[in-house]
PDB file of C-alpha atoms in Angstrom:
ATOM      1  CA  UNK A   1      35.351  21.477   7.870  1.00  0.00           C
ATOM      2  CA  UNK A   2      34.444  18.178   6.556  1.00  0.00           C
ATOM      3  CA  UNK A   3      36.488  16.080   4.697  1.00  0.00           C
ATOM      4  CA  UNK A   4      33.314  12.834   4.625  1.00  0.00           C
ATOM      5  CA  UNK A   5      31.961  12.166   1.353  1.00  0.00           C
ATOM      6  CA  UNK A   6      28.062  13.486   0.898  1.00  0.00           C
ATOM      7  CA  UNK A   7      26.178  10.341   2.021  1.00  0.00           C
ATOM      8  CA  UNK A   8      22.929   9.348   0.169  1.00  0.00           C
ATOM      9  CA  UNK A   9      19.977   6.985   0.979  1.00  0.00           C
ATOM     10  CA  UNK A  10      18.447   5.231  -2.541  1.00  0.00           C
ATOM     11  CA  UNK A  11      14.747   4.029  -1.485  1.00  0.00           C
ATOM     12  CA  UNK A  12      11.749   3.569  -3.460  1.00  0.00           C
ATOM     13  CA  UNK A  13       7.955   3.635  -2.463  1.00  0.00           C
ATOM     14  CA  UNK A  14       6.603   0.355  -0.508  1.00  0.00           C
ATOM     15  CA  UNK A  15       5.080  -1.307  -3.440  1.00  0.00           C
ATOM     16  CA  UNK A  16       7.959  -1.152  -5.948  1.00  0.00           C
ATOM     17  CA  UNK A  17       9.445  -4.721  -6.197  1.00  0.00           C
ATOM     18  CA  UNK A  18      12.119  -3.232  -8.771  1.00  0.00           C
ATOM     19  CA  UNK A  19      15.622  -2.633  -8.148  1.00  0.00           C
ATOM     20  CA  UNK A  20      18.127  -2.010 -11.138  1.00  0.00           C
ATOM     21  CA  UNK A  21      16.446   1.485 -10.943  1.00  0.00           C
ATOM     22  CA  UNK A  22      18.339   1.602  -7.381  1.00  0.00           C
ATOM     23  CA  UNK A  23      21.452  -0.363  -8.189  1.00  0.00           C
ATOM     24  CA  UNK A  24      21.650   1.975 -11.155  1.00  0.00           C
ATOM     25  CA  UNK A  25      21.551   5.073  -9.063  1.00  0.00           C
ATOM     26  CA  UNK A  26      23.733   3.816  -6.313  1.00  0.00           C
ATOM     27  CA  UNK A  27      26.338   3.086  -8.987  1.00  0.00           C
ATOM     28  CA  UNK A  28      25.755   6.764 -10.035  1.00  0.00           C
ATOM     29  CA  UNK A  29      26.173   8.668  -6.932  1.00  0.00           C
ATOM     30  CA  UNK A  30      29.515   6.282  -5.932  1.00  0.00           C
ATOM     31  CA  UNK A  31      30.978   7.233  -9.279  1.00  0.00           C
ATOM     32  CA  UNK A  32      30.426  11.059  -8.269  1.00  0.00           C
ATOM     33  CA  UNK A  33      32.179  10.141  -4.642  1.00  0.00           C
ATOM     34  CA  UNK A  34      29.013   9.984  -2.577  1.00  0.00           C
ATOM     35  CA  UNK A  35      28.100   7.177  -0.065  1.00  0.00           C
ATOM     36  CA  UNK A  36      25.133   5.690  -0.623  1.00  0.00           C
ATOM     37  CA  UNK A  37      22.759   3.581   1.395  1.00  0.00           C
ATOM     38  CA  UNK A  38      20.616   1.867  -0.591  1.00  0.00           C
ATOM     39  CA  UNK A  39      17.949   0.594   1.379  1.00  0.00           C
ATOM     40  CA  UNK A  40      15.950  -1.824  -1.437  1.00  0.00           C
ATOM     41  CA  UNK A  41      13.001  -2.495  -2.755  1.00  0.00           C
ATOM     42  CA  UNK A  42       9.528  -2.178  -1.430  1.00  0.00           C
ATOM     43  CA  UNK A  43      10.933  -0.371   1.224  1.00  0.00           C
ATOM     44  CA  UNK A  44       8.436   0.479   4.346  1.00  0.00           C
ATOM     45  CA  UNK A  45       8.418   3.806   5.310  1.00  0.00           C
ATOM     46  CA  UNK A  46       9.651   3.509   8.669  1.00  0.00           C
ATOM     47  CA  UNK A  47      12.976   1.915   7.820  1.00  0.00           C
ATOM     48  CA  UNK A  48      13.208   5.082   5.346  1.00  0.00           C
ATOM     49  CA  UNK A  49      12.492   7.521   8.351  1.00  0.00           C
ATOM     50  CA  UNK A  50      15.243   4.911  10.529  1.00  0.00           C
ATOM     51  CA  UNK A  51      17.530   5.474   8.079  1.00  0.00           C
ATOM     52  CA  UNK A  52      17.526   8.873   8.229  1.00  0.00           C
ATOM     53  CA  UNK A  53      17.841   8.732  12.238  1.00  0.00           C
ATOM     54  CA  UNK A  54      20.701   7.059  12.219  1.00  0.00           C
ATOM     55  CA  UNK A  55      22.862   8.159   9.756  1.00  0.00           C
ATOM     56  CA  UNK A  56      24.202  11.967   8.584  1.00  0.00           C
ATOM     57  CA  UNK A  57      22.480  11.738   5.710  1.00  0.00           C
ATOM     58  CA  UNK A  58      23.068  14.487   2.969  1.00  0.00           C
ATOM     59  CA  UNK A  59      20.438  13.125   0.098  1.00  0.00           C
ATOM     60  CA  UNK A  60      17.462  11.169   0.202  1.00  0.00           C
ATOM     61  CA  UNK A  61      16.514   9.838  -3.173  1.00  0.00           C
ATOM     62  CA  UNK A  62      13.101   8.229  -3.840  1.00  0.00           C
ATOM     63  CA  UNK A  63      13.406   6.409  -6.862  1.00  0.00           C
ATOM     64  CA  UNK A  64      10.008   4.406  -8.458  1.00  0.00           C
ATOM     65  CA  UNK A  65       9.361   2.469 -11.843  1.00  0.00           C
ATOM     66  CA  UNK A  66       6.208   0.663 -11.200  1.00  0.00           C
ATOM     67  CA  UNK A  67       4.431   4.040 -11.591  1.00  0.00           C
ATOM     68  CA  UNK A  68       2.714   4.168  -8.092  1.00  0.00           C
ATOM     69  CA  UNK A  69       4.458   7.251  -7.314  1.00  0.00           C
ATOM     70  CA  UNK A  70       2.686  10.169  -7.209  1.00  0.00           C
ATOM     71  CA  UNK A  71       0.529   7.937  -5.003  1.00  0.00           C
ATOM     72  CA  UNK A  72       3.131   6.710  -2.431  1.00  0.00           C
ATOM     73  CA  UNK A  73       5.698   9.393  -2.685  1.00  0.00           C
ATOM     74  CA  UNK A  74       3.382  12.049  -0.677  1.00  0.00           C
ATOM     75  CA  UNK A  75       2.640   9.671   2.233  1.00  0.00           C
ATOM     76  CA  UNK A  76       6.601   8.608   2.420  1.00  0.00           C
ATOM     77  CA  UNK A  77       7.299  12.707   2.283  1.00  0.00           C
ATOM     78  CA  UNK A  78       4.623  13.339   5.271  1.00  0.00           C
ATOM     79  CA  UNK A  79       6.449  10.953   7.454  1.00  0.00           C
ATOM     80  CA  UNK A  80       9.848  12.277   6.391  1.00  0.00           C
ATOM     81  CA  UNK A  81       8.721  15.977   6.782  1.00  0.00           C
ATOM     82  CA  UNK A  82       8.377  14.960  10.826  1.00  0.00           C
ATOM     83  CA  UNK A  83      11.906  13.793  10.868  1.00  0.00           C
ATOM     84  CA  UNK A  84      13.535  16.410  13.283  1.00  0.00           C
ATOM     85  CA  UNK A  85      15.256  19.498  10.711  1.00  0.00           C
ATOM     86  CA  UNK A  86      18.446  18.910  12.156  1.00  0.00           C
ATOM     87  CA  UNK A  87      18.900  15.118  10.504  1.00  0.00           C
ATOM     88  CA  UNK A  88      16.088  15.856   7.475  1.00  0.00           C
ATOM     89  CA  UNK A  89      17.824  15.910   3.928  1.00  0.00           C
ATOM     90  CA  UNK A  90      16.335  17.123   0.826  1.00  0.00           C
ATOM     91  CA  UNK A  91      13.724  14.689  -0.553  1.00  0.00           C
ATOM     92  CA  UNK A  92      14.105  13.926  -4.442  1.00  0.00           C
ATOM     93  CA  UNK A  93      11.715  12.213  -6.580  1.00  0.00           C
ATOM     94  CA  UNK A  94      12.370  10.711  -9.653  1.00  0.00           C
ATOM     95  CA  UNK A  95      11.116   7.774 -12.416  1.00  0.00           C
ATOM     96  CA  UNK A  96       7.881   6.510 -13.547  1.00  0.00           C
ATOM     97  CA  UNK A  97       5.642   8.554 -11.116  1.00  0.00           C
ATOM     98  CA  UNK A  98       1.937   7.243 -13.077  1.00  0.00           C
ATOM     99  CA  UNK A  99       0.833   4.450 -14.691  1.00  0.00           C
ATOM    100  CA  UNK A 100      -0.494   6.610 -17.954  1.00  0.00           C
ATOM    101  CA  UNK A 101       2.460   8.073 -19.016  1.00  0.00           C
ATOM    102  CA  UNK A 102       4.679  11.060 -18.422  1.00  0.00           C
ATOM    103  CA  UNK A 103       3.531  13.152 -15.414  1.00  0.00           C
ATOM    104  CA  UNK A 104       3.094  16.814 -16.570  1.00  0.00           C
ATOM    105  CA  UNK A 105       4.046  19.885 -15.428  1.00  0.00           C
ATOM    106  CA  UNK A 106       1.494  20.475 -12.835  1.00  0.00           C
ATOM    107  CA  UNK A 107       1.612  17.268 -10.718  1.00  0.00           C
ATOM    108  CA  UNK A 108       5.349  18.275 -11.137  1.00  0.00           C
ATOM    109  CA  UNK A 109       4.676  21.778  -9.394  1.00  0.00           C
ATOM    110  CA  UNK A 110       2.178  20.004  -6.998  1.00  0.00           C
ATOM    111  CA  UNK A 111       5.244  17.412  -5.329  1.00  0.00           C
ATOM    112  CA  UNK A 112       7.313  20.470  -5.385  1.00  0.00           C
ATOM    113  CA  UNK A 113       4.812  22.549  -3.375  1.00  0.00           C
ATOM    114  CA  UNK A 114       4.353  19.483  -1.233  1.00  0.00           C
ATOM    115  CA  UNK A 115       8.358  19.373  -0.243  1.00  0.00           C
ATOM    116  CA  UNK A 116      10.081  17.076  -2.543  1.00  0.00           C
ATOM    117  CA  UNK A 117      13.077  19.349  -3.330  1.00  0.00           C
ATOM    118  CA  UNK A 118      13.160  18.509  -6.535  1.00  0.00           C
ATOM    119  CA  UNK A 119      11.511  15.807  -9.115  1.00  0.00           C
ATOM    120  CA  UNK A 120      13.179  14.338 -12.418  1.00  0.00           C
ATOM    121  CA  UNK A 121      10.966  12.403 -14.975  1.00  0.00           C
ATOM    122  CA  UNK A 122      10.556  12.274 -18.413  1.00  0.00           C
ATOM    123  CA  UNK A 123      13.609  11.558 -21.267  1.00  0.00           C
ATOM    124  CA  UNK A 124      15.804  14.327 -19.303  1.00  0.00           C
ATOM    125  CA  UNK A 125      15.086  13.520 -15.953  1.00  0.00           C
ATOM    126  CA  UNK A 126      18.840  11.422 -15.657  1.00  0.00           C
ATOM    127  CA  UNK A 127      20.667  15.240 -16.790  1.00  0.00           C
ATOM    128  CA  UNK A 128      18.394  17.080 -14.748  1.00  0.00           C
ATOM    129  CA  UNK A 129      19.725  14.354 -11.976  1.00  0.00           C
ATOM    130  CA  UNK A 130      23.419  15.148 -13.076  1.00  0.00           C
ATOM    131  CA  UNK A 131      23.250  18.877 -13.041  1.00  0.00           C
ATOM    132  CA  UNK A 132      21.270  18.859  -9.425  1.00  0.00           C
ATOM    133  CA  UNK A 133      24.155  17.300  -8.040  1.00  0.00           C
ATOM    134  CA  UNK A 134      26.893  19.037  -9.230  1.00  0.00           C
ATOM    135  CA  UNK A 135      24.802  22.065  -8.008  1.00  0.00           C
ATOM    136  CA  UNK A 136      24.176  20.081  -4.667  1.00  0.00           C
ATOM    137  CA  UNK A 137      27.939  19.446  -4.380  1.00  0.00           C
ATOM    138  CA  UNK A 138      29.033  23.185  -5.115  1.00  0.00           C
ATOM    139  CA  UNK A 139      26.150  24.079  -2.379  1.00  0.00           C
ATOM    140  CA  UNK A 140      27.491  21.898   0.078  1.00  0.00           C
ATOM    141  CA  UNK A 141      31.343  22.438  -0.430  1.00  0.00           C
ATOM    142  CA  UNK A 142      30.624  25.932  -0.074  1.00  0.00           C
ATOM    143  CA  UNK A 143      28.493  25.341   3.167  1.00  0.00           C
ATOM    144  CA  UNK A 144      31.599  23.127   4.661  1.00  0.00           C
ATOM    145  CA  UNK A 145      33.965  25.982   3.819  1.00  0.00           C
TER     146      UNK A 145
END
């Protein structure tokens, strides 16, 4: 059994220049007892896919406000899907995903279908956030028991 906290990496797509979105969900996840490695903004997607190599990583949480991704996220989730199983997280996607307002249901469904484990947007997305990990934590206590 493990006693290590559950060790995140915060990263958004390569042309996001923004980063209180990050610092704000780095602050998040340390209150909750996770680890986080927050790897910046306009991060390529090789260091993402490095990260992820060289670290146990429990989370990896793709975080975007410029509204670029639904078109970045996929190609950072390709190269992340051929990260070897045994070190691959769960992919989450959250933010301003489009430049024309809230994404709807079906491009939701879509990045689901694609691999992202799960994707928050819209006024709820920050509960949505909450309750996925408390349900992430209570999955992987269980796991380590």
């Amino acid at each position: 059994m493990s006693s290590r906290p559950p060790v995140a990496v915060v990263t958004t797509v390569t042309s996001d220049a923004h980063t209180w979105n990050l610092v704000y969900l780095q602050l998040l996840l340390e209150e909750r007892g996770w680890q986080v490695i927050n790897l910046g903004p306009c991060t390529p997607i090789g260091l993402v896919v490095e990260s992820l190599a060289e670290s146990d990583v429990d989370l990896l949480l793709v975080s975007t406000v410029n509204g670029h991704g639904l078109l970045e996220a996929p190609a950072l989730l390709d190269a992340v899907l051929h990260v070897p199983e045994r070190v691959r997280p769960p992919v989450v996607l959250g933010g301003k995903l489009h430049t024309h307002g809230e994404v709807g249901d079906d491009e939701v469904r879509r990045l689901r279908d694609m691999g992202f484990a799960e994707v928050f947007v819209g006024e709820t997305a920050v509960d949505t956030f909450h309750a996925y990990l408390s349900g992430f934590s209570a999955s992987s206590t269980a796991n380590a028991a």
